[in-house]
Short mmCIF file of C-alpha atoms and ligand atoms in Angstrom, two decimals:
data_model
loop_
_atom_site.label_atom_id
_atom_site.label_comp_id
_atom_site.label_asym_id
_atom_site.label_seq_id
_atom_site.Cartn_x
_atom_site.Cartn_y
_atom_site.Cartn_z
CA MET Y 1237 -5.96 16.09 21.26
CA ALA Y 1238 -6.28 19.00 18.89
CA LEU Y 1239 -5.34 18.91 15.26
CA LYS Y 1240 -3.01 21.69 14.37
CA THR Y 1241 -3.75 24.56 12.08
CA GLY Y 1242 -1.39 25.68 9.38
CA ASP Y 1243 -0.22 28.68 11.55
CA GLN Y 1244 0.43 26.43 14.57
CA TYR Y 1245 2.33 24.03 12.38
CA VAL Y 1246 4.63 26.83 11.16
CA GLN Y 1247 5.13 28.04 14.61
CA SER Y 1248 6.07 24.56 15.77
CA LEU Y 1249 8.43 24.45 12.91
CA LYS Y 1250 10.05 27.78 13.88
CA ASP Y 1251 10.42 26.39 17.42
CA LEU Y 1252 12.71 23.62 16.19
CA ASN Y 1253 15.28 26.24 14.93
CA LEU Y 1254 16.66 23.96 12.30
CA GLU Y 1255 19.84 25.15 10.25
CA ALA Y 1256 20.70 24.15 6.81
CA HIS Y 1257 23.29 25.02 4.18
CA VAL Y 1258 21.48 27.03 1.65
CA MET Y 1259 23.32 28.18 -1.54
CA GLY Y 1260 26.64 28.51 0.25
CA ARG Y 1261 25.50 29.99 3.54
CA ARG Y 1262 24.61 28.24 6.92
CA THR Y 1263 21.06 29.41 7.48
CA GLY Y 1264 18.57 29.53 10.26
CA ASP Y 1265 15.08 31.00 10.39
CA LEU Y 1266 14.22 28.75 7.38
CA PRO Y 1267 10.44 29.07 7.28
CA ASP Y 1268 10.87 32.73 6.57
CA HIS Y 1269 13.69 32.15 3.95
CA GLY Y 1270 12.70 33.08 0.39
CA LEU Y 1271 13.71 29.79 -0.98
CA VAL Y 1272 12.14 27.65 1.76
CA GLY Y 1273 8.96 29.54 2.63
CA PRO Y 1274 6.86 28.24 -0.36
CA SER Y 1275 7.66 24.62 0.66
CA VAL Y 1276 6.52 25.38 4.18
CA ARG Y 1277 3.22 26.85 3.08
CA ALA Y 1278 2.52 23.77 0.96
CA VAL Y 1279 2.86 21.62 4.09
CA ALA Y 1280 0.82 24.04 6.07
CA LEU Y 1281 -2.17 23.54 3.70
CA THR Y 1282 -2.28 19.86 4.94
CA TYR Y 1283 -3.00 21.18 8.31
CA ASP Y 1284 -5.51 23.76 7.32
CA ALA Y 1285 -7.42 21.37 5.15
CA ALA Y 1286 -8.29 19.39 8.34
CA HIS Y 1287 -10.07 22.58 9.61
CA ASP Y 1288 -11.57 23.75 6.35
CA ARG Y 1289 -15.37 23.03 6.00
CA GLU Y 1290 -15.13 21.52 2.63
CA THR Y 1291 -12.23 19.25 3.29
CA ARG Y 1292 -12.11 18.45 6.99
CA ASP Y 1293 -14.18 15.16 6.59
CA LEU Y 1294 -11.68 13.84 4.15
CA PHE Y 1295 -8.61 14.92 6.14
CA ARG Y 1296 -9.88 13.84 9.60
CA VAL Y 1297 -10.12 10.04 10.51
CA HIS Y 1298 -10.45 8.15 13.79
CA SER Y 1299 -7.28 6.31 14.66
CA PRO Y 1300 -7.47 3.14 16.87
CA LEU Y 1301 -3.93 3.62 17.60
CA CYS Y 1302 -4.39 6.58 19.78
CA SER Y 1303 -8.12 6.34 20.16
CA GLY Y 1304 -8.89 9.71 18.68
CA GLU Y 1305 -9.19 11.82 15.50
CA VAL Y 1306 -6.05 12.48 13.56
CA ASN Y 1307 -4.95 14.11 10.35
CA ARG Y 1308 -5.09 11.41 7.62
CA PHE Y 1309 -1.53 12.27 6.91
CA SER Y 1310 -0.59 10.26 9.94
CA HIS Y 1311 -3.29 7.46 9.67
CA LEU Y 1312 -2.47 3.78 9.49
CA HIS Y 1313 -4.93 2.64 6.87
CA GLN Y 1314 -7.78 0.55 8.31
CA SER Y 1315 -9.59 -0.47 4.97
CA ALA Y 1316 -9.40 -0.22 1.24
CA ASP Y 1317 -11.65 2.86 1.63
CA ASP Y 1318 -8.96 4.52 3.67
CA LEU Y 1319 -6.47 3.78 0.85
CA ILE Y 1320 -8.86 5.49 -1.60
CA LYS Y 1321 -9.44 8.34 0.56
CA LYS Y 1322 -5.61 8.84 0.86
CA VAL Y 1323 -5.45 9.23 -2.97
CA LEU Y 1324 -8.40 11.52 -2.89
CA MET Y 1325 -6.69 13.68 -0.27
CA GLN Y 1326 -3.38 13.75 -2.28
CA ARG Y 1327 -5.11 14.90 -5.40
CA TYR Y 1328 -6.83 17.69 -3.54
CA CYS Y 1329 -3.51 18.89 -2.17
CA GLY Y 1330 -1.64 18.77 -5.55
CA HIS Y 1331 -4.54 20.59 -7.17
CA ALA Y 1332 -4.50 23.19 -4.44
CA THR Y 1333 -0.86 23.82 -4.35
CA GLY Y 1334 0.37 22.91 -7.81
CA CYS Y 1335 3.51 21.28 -6.37
CA CYS Y 1336 4.76 18.50 -4.07
CA PHE Y 1337 3.23 19.08 -0.50
CA GLN Y 1338 5.77 16.63 0.96
CA ARG Y 1339 3.85 15.14 3.87
CA CYS Y 1340 3.21 11.74 2.40
CA VAL Y 1341 6.49 10.21 2.71
CA GLY Y 1342 6.26 9.68 6.54
CA LEU Y 1343 2.78 8.36 6.12
CA ASP Y 1344 3.89 5.79 3.63
CA ALA Y 1345 7.04 4.92 5.77
CA ALA Y 1346 4.79 4.46 8.89
CA ASN Y 1347 2.33 2.13 7.24
CA ALA Y 1348 5.27 -0.06 5.73
CA ILE Y 1349 7.08 -0.06 9.17
CA PHE Y 1350 3.90 -0.97 11.15
CA SER Y 1351 3.29 -4.17 9.15
CA THR Y 1352 6.90 -5.17 8.80
CA THR Y 1353 7.80 -4.85 12.37
CA PHE Y 1354 4.82 -7.03 13.31
CA GLU Y 1355 5.99 -9.79 11.13
CA CYS Y 1356 9.62 -9.40 12.12
CA ASP Y 1357 8.66 -9.70 15.86
CA GLN Y 1358 6.78 -12.92 15.09
CA LYS Y 1359 9.68 -14.51 13.54
CA HIS Y 1360 12.55 -13.19 15.43
CA GLY Y 1361 11.03 -12.50 18.92
CA THR Y 1362 11.97 -8.80 18.79
CA ASP Y 1363 9.77 -6.01 20.27
CA TYR Y 1364 9.98 -3.59 17.28
CA HIS Y 1365 6.27 -3.40 16.67
CA GLN Y 1366 5.39 -2.28 20.16
CA ARG Y 1367 8.02 0.35 20.10
CA PHE Y 1368 6.79 1.53 16.81
CA GLN Y 1369 3.19 1.55 17.96
CA LYS Y 1370 4.08 3.80 21.00
CA TYR Y 1371 6.18 6.15 18.79
CA TRP Y 1372 3.56 6.44 16.05
CA ALA Y 1373 0.70 7.11 18.61
CA TRP Y 1374 2.71 10.07 19.84
CA ILE Y 1375 3.23 11.25 16.30
CA GLN Y 1376 -0.66 11.19 15.68
CA GLN Y 1377 -1.29 12.79 19.02
CA ASP Y 1378 1.05 15.81 18.48
CA ASP Y 1379 0.06 16.06 14.69
CA LEU Y 1380 3.79 16.00 13.57
CA VAL Y 1381 5.31 15.82 10.19
CA VAL Y 1382 7.62 12.90 9.62
CA ASP Y 1383 9.95 12.56 6.69
CA GLY Y 1384 10.57 8.96 5.43
CA ALA Y 1385 14.19 8.62 4.52
CA MET Y 1386 15.14 5.72 2.17
CA THR Y 1387 17.42 6.65 -0.58
CA ASP Y 1388 21.21 6.03 0.13
CA PRO Y 1389 23.91 7.61 -2.04
CA LYS Y 1390 24.91 4.04 -3.03
CA GLY Y 1391 28.50 5.04 -4.23
CA ASP Y 1392 29.59 2.59 -6.92
CA ARG Y 1393 26.36 0.90 -8.23
CA GLY Y 1394 28.17 -2.22 -9.06
CA LYS Y 1395 29.06 -2.95 -5.55
CA ARG Y 1396 27.24 -4.06 -2.46
CA PRO Y 1397 27.25 -1.91 0.81
CA ALA Y 1398 30.01 -3.93 2.43
CA GLU Y 1399 32.12 -3.66 -0.80
CA GLN Y 1400 32.05 0.00 -1.07
CA THR Y 1401 35.32 1.94 -0.60
CA ASP Y 1402 33.42 4.12 1.88
CA PRO Y 1403 30.97 2.19 4.06
CA ASP Y 1404 28.83 5.30 4.68
CA MET Y 1405 27.51 5.07 1.08
CA PHE Y 1406 24.70 3.16 2.79
CA VAL Y 1407 23.25 4.29 6.29
CA ARG Y 1408 24.73 1.91 8.77
CA VAL Y 1409 25.11 1.07 12.36
CA LYS Y 1410 28.61 2.39 13.05
CA ASP Y 1411 28.93 1.66 16.76
CA ARG Y 1412 26.98 0.44 19.78
CA ARG Y 1413 26.51 2.11 22.99
CA PRO Y 1414 24.55 1.25 26.20
CA GLY Y 1415 20.95 1.98 25.42
CA GLY Y 1416 21.34 2.38 21.69
CA ILE Y 1417 23.21 2.63 18.42
CA VAL Y 1418 25.31 5.00 16.52
CA VAL Y 1419 24.52 5.53 12.83
CA SER Y 1420 26.45 7.19 10.00
CA GLY Y 1421 25.72 7.92 6.35
CA ALA Y 1422 23.45 9.97 4.32
CA LYS Y 1423 20.16 10.07 2.50
CA LEU Y 1424 19.68 11.93 -0.64
CA HIS Y 1425 16.60 13.69 -2.24
CA GLN Y 1426 14.80 14.01 1.10
CA THR Y 1427 11.44 15.67 0.24
CA GLY Y 1428 10.28 18.20 2.88
CA MET Y 1429 13.04 17.13 5.34
CA LEU Y 1430 13.43 20.77 6.81
CA ASN Y 1431 9.75 21.11 7.20
CA SER Y 1432 9.53 17.89 9.44
CA HIS Y 1433 9.71 17.39 13.05
CA GLU Y 1434 10.89 13.79 12.91
CA ILE Y 1435 12.83 11.31 10.45
CA LEU Y 1436 12.11 7.76 9.90
CA VAL Y 1437 15.07 6.09 8.35
CA MET Y 1438 14.62 2.89 6.40
CA PRO Y 1439 17.01 0.65 4.52
CA THR Y 1440 17.28 1.45 0.80
CA MET Y 1441 17.29 -2.23 -0.50
CA ASN Y 1442 17.03 -5.82 0.34
CA MET Y 1443 20.12 -6.54 2.49
CA ARG Y 1444 21.96 -10.04 2.38
CA PRO Y 1445 23.97 -12.04 4.93
CA GLY Y 1446 27.09 -10.03 5.92
CA GLU Y 1447 25.06 -6.58 5.44
CA GLU Y 1448 23.39 -6.59 8.87
CA ALA Y 1449 24.92 -3.28 9.73
CA TRP Y 1450 23.03 -1.57 6.82
CA ALA Y 1451 19.66 -3.47 7.63
CA VAL Y 1452 18.56 -0.73 9.99
CA CYS Y 1453 15.32 1.26 10.57
CA PHE Y 1454 15.01 3.99 13.22
CA ALA Y 1455 13.38 7.37 14.11
CA VAL Y 1456 15.27 10.54 15.16
CA PRO Y 1457 14.04 14.07 15.73
CA THR Y 1458 15.15 16.47 12.84
CA THR Y 1459 16.98 18.32 15.65
CA ALA Y 1460 19.17 15.24 16.61
CA GLU Y 1461 22.77 16.12 17.30
CA GLY Y 1462 25.06 15.12 14.35
CA ILE Y 1463 22.60 15.68 11.45
CA ARG Y 1464 23.46 18.20 8.76
CA TYR Y 1465 21.17 19.48 6.00
CA ILE Y 1466 22.19 20.69 2.51
CA TYR Y 1467 19.33 22.38 0.61
CA GLY Y 1468 18.77 21.09 -3.05
CA ARG Y 1469 18.76 23.53 -5.83
CA GLN Y 1470 15.73 23.59 -8.32
CA ALA Y 1471 15.54 25.20 -11.82
CA SER Y 1472 14.89 28.96 -11.66
CA ASP Y 1473 14.70 28.83 -7.85
CA THR Y 1474 16.27 32.14 -7.21
CA ARG Y 1475 13.17 33.68 -8.90
CA LYS Y 1476 11.66 33.07 -5.39
CA LEU Y 1477 13.91 35.80 -4.12
CA GLU Y 1478 12.87 38.55 -6.57
CA ALA Y 1479 10.77 41.41 -5.43
CA SER Y 1480 7.77 40.47 -7.85
CA THR Y 1481 6.15 36.93 -7.60
CA LEU Y 1482 5.02 36.97 -11.20
CA ASP Y 1483 8.17 35.23 -12.59
CA MET Y 1484 7.93 32.49 -9.96
CA GLY Y 1485 5.09 30.90 -11.87
CA ASN Y 1486 3.72 29.34 -8.60
CA PRO Y 1487 3.56 32.52 -6.39
CA VAL Y 1488 2.64 30.80 -3.29
CA TYR Y 1489 3.82 27.18 -3.08
CA GLY Y 1490 6.69 25.01 -3.94
CA GLY Y 1491 8.57 21.74 -3.11
CA GLN Y 1492 11.69 21.04 -1.21
CA GLU Y 1493 14.56 18.41 -1.57
CA VAL Y 1494 17.34 18.11 0.97
CA MET Y 1495 20.62 16.12 1.14
CA THR Y 1496 20.78 14.85 4.80
CA VAL Y 1497 23.91 13.72 6.48
CA PHE Y 1498 24.13 11.57 9.66
CA GLU Y 1499 27.37 11.96 11.34
CA ASP Y 1500 27.58 9.62 14.30
CA VAL Y 1501 23.98 10.17 15.44
CA PHE Y 1502 22.90 8.35 18.55
CA VAL Y 1503 19.59 6.48 18.30
CA PRO Y 1504 18.11 5.11 21.68
CA ASP Y 1505 16.69 1.62 21.74
CA GLU Y 1506 13.02 2.74 21.86
CA ARG Y 1507 13.55 4.40 18.51
CA ILE Y 1508 14.99 1.39 16.76
CA PHE Y 1509 12.63 -0.65 14.60
CA LEU Y 1510 14.85 -3.02 12.66
CA ASP Y 1511 18.49 -3.82 13.53
CA GLY Y 1512 20.22 -6.43 11.51
CA GLU Y 1513 17.03 -8.59 10.61
CA ILE Y 1514 18.14 -8.68 6.89
CA ASP Y 1515 15.21 -10.92 5.97
CA PHE Y 1516 12.81 -7.98 6.56
CA SER Y 1517 14.84 -5.37 4.96
CA GLY Y 1518 13.47 -6.12 1.51
CA ALA Y 1519 9.81 -6.25 2.63
CA MET Y 1520 10.05 -2.83 4.31
CA VAL Y 1521 11.53 -1.41 1.02
CA GLU Y 1522 8.84 -3.04 -1.16
CA ARG Y 1523 5.93 -2.11 0.99
CA PHE Y 1524 7.08 1.63 1.38
CA ALA Y 1525 7.86 1.87 -2.45
CA SER Y 1526 4.32 0.50 -3.27
CA TYR Y 1527 2.60 2.93 -0.88
CA HIS Y 1528 4.51 5.84 -2.39
CA ARG Y 1529 3.96 4.61 -5.93
CA GLN Y 1530 0.15 4.57 -5.15
CA SER Y 1531 0.64 8.21 -3.72
CA TYR Y 1532 1.75 9.46 -7.14
CA GLY Y 1533 -1.62 8.37 -8.47
CA GLY Y 1534 -3.06 11.08 -6.32
CA CYS Y 1535 -0.52 13.95 -6.01
CA LYS Y 1536 0.74 14.07 -9.61
CA VAL Y 1537 -2.79 13.92 -10.76
CA GLY Y 1538 -3.54 16.87 -8.65
CA VAL Y 1539 -0.70 18.84 -10.23
CA GLY Y 1540 -1.73 17.59 -13.62
CA ASP Y 1541 -5.10 19.27 -12.88
CA VAL Y 1542 -3.26 22.57 -12.44
CA LEU Y 1543 -1.29 22.09 -15.66
CA ILE Y 1544 -4.42 21.10 -17.61
CA GLY Y 1545 -6.43 24.19 -16.17
CA ALA Y 1546 -3.64 26.47 -17.00
CA THR Y 1547 -3.21 25.12 -20.60
CA ALA Y 1548 -7.02 25.44 -21.14
CA LEU Y 1549 -6.95 28.96 -19.88
CA ILE Y 1550 -3.99 30.09 -21.93
CA ALA Y 1551 -5.74 28.63 -24.98
CA ARG Y 1552 -8.82 30.77 -24.17
CA MET Y 1553 -6.56 33.79 -23.51
CA ASN Y 1554 -4.81 33.26 -26.86
CA GLY Y 1555 -8.25 32.89 -28.60
CA VAL Y 1556 -7.76 29.31 -29.88
CA GLU Y 1557 -9.82 27.39 -27.30
CA LYS Y 1558 -12.37 26.28 -29.94
CA ALA Y 1559 -9.75 25.11 -32.41
CA GLY Y 1560 -10.20 21.31 -33.06
CA HIS Y 1561 -6.66 20.41 -32.53
CA ILE Y 1562 -6.37 22.36 -29.33
CA ARG Y 1563 -9.45 20.65 -27.87
CA GLU Y 1564 -8.07 17.27 -28.89
CA LYS Y 1565 -4.88 17.97 -27.08
CA ILE Y 1566 -6.58 19.10 -23.92
CA VAL Y 1567 -8.81 16.06 -24.00
CA GLU Y 1568 -5.61 13.95 -24.45
CA MET Y 1569 -4.12 15.59 -21.35
CA ILE Y 1570 -7.21 14.73 -19.29
CA HIS Y 1571 -7.27 11.21 -20.49
CA LEU Y 1572 -3.64 10.57 -19.49
CA ASN Y 1573 -4.21 12.30 -16.15
CA GLU Y 1574 -7.33 10.38 -15.33
CA THR Y 1575 -5.62 7.11 -16.32
CA LEU Y 1576 -3.04 7.82 -13.64
CA PHE Y 1577 -5.89 8.46 -11.18
CA ALA Y 1578 -7.53 5.20 -12.12
CA CYS Y 1579 -4.39 3.35 -11.40
CA GLY Y 1580 -4.09 5.16 -7.86
CA ILE Y 1581 -7.70 4.21 -7.07
CA ALA Y 1582 -7.50 0.63 -8.39
CA CYS Y 1583 -4.33 -0.31 -6.39
CA SER Y 1584 -6.20 1.17 -3.32
CA ALA Y 1585 -9.41 -0.58 -3.95
CA ARG Y 1586 -7.61 -3.87 -4.28
CA GLY Y 1587 -5.65 -3.21 -0.92
CA TYR Y 1588 -5.69 -6.00 1.57
CA GLN Y 1589 -5.14 -6.41 5.27
CA THR Y 1590 -1.73 -7.23 6.60
CA PRO Y 1591 -1.29 -9.60 9.57
CA ALA Y 1592 -0.52 -6.42 11.69
CA GLY Y 1593 -4.06 -5.13 10.77
CA ASN Y 1594 -3.30 -2.12 8.59
CA TYR Y 1595 -4.05 -2.16 4.76
CA GLN Y 1596 -1.51 -2.59 2.11
CA VAL Y 1597 -2.01 -1.47 -1.54
CA ASP Y 1598 -2.06 -3.98 -4.47
CA MET Y 1599 1.55 -4.01 -5.25
CA LEU Y 1600 1.25 -4.96 -8.93
CA LEU Y 1601 -1.23 -2.23 -9.62
CA ALA Y 1602 0.66 0.38 -7.46
CA ASN Y 1603 3.70 -0.36 -9.72
CA VAL Y 1604 1.82 -0.12 -12.81
CA CYS Y 1605 0.61 3.25 -11.48
CA LYS Y 1606 4.01 4.68 -10.94
CA LEU Y 1607 5.38 3.20 -14.16
CA ASN Y 1608 2.64 5.18 -16.00
CA VAL Y 1609 3.69 8.26 -13.81
CA THR Y 1610 7.23 7.94 -15.41
CA ARG Y 1611 5.81 8.61 -18.69
CA PHE Y 1612 2.39 10.36 -18.76
CA PRO Y 1613 3.28 13.77 -16.97
CA TYR Y 1614 6.08 14.04 -19.61
CA GLU Y 1615 3.33 13.74 -22.39
CA ILE Y 1616 1.04 16.15 -20.58
CA ALA Y 1617 3.86 18.67 -20.26
CA ARG Y 1618 4.64 18.39 -24.00
CA LEU Y 1619 1.05 18.96 -24.86
CA ALA Y 1620 0.95 21.90 -22.47
CA THR Y 1621 4.13 23.39 -24.15
CA ASP Y 1622 2.57 22.77 -27.53
CA VAL Y 1623 -0.74 24.59 -26.74
CA ALA Y 1624 0.97 27.40 -24.77
CA GLY Y 1625 3.15 28.45 -27.67
CA GLY Y 1626 6.79 29.67 -27.87
CA LEU Y 1627 6.19 32.60 -25.71
CA LEU Y 1628 6.58 30.19 -22.95
CA GLY Y 1629 10.55 30.34 -23.51
CA THR Y 1630 10.88 33.88 -24.58
CA MET Y 1631 8.74 36.11 -22.48
CA PRO Y 1632 10.14 39.31 -20.96
CA SER Y 1633 10.55 39.60 -17.11
CA ALA Y 1634 8.13 41.07 -14.52
CA ALA Y 1635 10.73 43.84 -13.98
CA ASP Y 1636 10.61 44.84 -17.68
CA LEU Y 1637 6.74 44.79 -17.53
CA ASP Y 1638 7.06 47.43 -14.81
CA ASP Y 1639 9.67 49.55 -16.66
CA PRO Y 1640 8.37 52.91 -17.98
CA LEU Y 1641 10.01 52.39 -21.41
CA ALA Y 1642 9.74 48.69 -22.05
CA GLY Y 1643 6.50 48.00 -20.23
CA PRO Y 1644 4.07 49.72 -22.66
CA TYR Y 1645 5.62 47.74 -25.59
CA ILE Y 1646 5.07 44.53 -23.64
CA ARG Y 1647 1.55 45.37 -22.95
CA LYS Y 1648 0.94 46.28 -26.59
CA TYR Y 1649 2.53 43.19 -28.28
CA LEU Y 1650 1.63 40.59 -25.75
CA ALA Y 1651 -2.00 41.45 -25.92
CA ALA Y 1652 -4.10 38.61 -27.14
CA ALA Y 1653 -7.85 37.88 -26.99
CA ASP Y 1654 -9.97 40.99 -26.26
CA GLY Y 1655 -10.52 41.62 -22.61
CA VAL Y 1656 -7.52 39.59 -21.30
CA ALA Y 1657 -5.04 41.65 -19.24
CA VAL Y 1658 -1.48 41.04 -20.47
CA VAL Y 1659 -0.20 40.49 -16.99
CA ASP Y 1660 -2.90 37.71 -16.43
CA ARG Y 1661 -1.73 36.05 -19.55
CA MET Y 1662 1.93 36.25 -18.41
CA LYS Y 1663 0.94 34.78 -14.94
CA VAL Y 1664 -0.60 31.75 -16.68
CA LEU Y 1665 2.36 31.24 -19.02
CA ARG Y 1666 4.81 31.51 -16.08
CA LEU Y 1667 2.76 28.85 -14.25
CA ILE Y 1668 3.03 26.50 -17.15
CA GLU Y 1669 6.77 27.31 -17.49
CA ASN Y 1670 7.13 26.60 -13.75
CA LEU Y 1671 5.59 23.06 -14.20
CA VAL Y 1672 7.26 22.03 -17.51
CA ALA Y 1673 10.71 23.64 -17.06
CA GLY Y 1674 11.13 25.56 -13.81
CA ALA Y 1675 11.29 24.74 -10.17
CA GLY Y 1676 7.75 22.88 -10.37
CA ALA Y 1677 9.23 20.53 -13.03
CA VAL Y 1678 11.39 19.01 -10.19
CA GLY Y 1679 8.15 17.72 -8.57
CA TYR Y 1680 6.08 17.27 -11.58
CA LEU Y 1681 8.67 15.77 -14.04
CA ILE Y 1682 11.93 14.64 -12.43
CA GLU Y 1683 10.23 13.31 -9.25
CA SER Y 1684 7.66 11.47 -11.47
CA MET Y 1685 10.54 9.69 -13.10
CA HIS Y 1686 12.68 9.02 -10.00
CA GLY Y 1687 10.63 9.58 -6.93
CA ALA Y 1688 9.67 6.20 -5.29
CA GLY Y 1689 12.28 4.60 -7.50
CA PRO Y 1690 13.08 4.87 -11.24
CA PRO Y 1691 11.14 2.93 -13.98
CA ALA Y 1692 13.48 -0.06 -13.86
CA ALA Y 1693 12.52 -0.72 -10.19
CA GLN Y 1694 8.85 -0.83 -11.11
CA ARG Y 1695 9.53 -3.27 -14.03
CA ILE Y 1696 11.25 -5.55 -11.69
CA MET Y 1697 8.26 -5.37 -9.22
CA ILE Y 1698 5.66 -5.84 -12.14
CA GLY Y 1699 7.63 -8.90 -13.40
CA ARG Y 1700 7.62 -10.47 -9.87
CA GLN Y 1701 4.00 -9.73 -9.11
CA ALA Y 1702 2.34 -10.72 -12.34
CA ASP Y 1703 2.24 -14.44 -11.90
CA LEU Y 1704 3.73 -15.08 -15.49
CA GLU Y 1705 3.92 -18.89 -14.64
CA GLY Y 1706 0.40 -19.01 -13.86
CA LYS Y 1707 -0.50 -17.36 -17.19
CA ILE Y 1708 1.65 -19.91 -19.04
CA GLU Y 1709 0.02 -22.84 -17.14
CA ARG Y 1710 -3.41 -21.58 -18.11
CA VAL Y 1711 -2.41 -21.45 -21.69
CA LYS Y 1712 -1.13 -24.91 -21.51
CA GLN Y 1713 -4.27 -26.28 -20.16
CA LEU Y 1714 -6.33 -24.39 -22.80
CA LEU Y 1715 -4.23 -26.08 -25.46
CA ASP Y 1716 -3.76 -29.40 -23.79
CA ILE Y 1717 -0.10 -29.10 -23.80
CA GLY Y 1718 1.58 -31.44 -21.26
FE1 SF4 G 1930 3.64 13.51 -1.49
FE2 SF4 G 1930 3.82 13.36 -4.15
FE3 SF4 G 1930 5.56 14.99 -2.78
FE4 SF4 G 1930 5.74 12.28 -2.63
S1 SF4 G 1930 5.99 13.57 -4.60
S2 SF4 G 1930 5.75 13.63 -0.97
S3 SF4 G 1930 3.59 11.62 -2.83
S4 SF4 G 1930 3.25 15.15 -2.86
FE1 FE G 1931 8.09 11.75 -3.83
#
């Protein structure tokens, strides 16, 4: 079993020949498409890091499931230390790419499904866990990318799945055939879907009696018949199609979000991991969400490192790095970023073993982590915008920099500290712009708010996990109140 390199991964993706609707066109050859390519490169880095001398020890881990060495992005966590290493790996990737590198969703889904199927089998006599073990051992051995798909469109938010005018508003079992089920519906906001070999579909929320058809978890290849992909737009994304990479901000990497439609997709029995057991739908959702909320304590921190570095660099280029208020702002950015990291590490360090044997993060601390992520990157972005200055929103284009008439004026009037090339100053400003207001802000800001669930979802979990009654009881004892 050999771990793939980035190039081998890209080739394996090309071999899939996936098609998507991209900006009004049905498009193939996606890894070479200008809009899609940066997101493929970000995932490819997660493969190369398993070979790079500096990072390979962090990215490689022994898996008892397939009795071999696997990429940590497909590992079932065997200890709290594994959970910590996951966060370190994600921070590294965020720092190296400056964007969402997409490969964590399947990892988080796998760990949640592994433990939930075990407990479901014990209660209901099903054989989902064995099926999943077999499936995931294959994923590990072939070093594949799996997208975890949870978020349903939900239609009228005031109605339950069975009450919707259109039952497809939540992915459901529409039909049964010998040897499997037929599913229908859609998943929105699917990070890295077109860069994946496989999809793990999970329910979007706790299902109740009468909602068995929507309590379904299964795996399908991204090439399965009946699946249609519609590419998500991001702010300033067509800059990726321009001749110069300067205005892109992040010239190499980028994220990817995709609307995924399931139109009567057949799923064979061996790929079904929950089918009507409503009492385990909520656990699956909560565990996945907690893992992904932990993830943000790594990936967003890594992207934060990029924004902090770029902000400090532009301050230096502008000649203001020694000003007291600039230093204070940069220290504040670091403080906020490291607070997120501390939360990611804390929920990992307090992880515990599930009955299935893998490790689950501390759910209270993982939700605290993500609730902070819904705020701090916005404050870090505000401070970066403050330090960078107004040019962030008014700078001429790369094409004008190359223009024989306009170019010399730009070089003359955008000069700042001695020795700083104007083009370099423009590169740094474009990178900051990318993260606070451009395509990168999808990953750094909007996803920080809504990815792994919006803040209200974290507040519900925090309220549930915090043992408020226990705290009240202790106060009563302290005060001798009956
Ligand atoms: Fe991974 Fe972060 Fe992207 Fe989620 S948002 S897939 S955790 S990089
Ligand atoms: Fe995400």
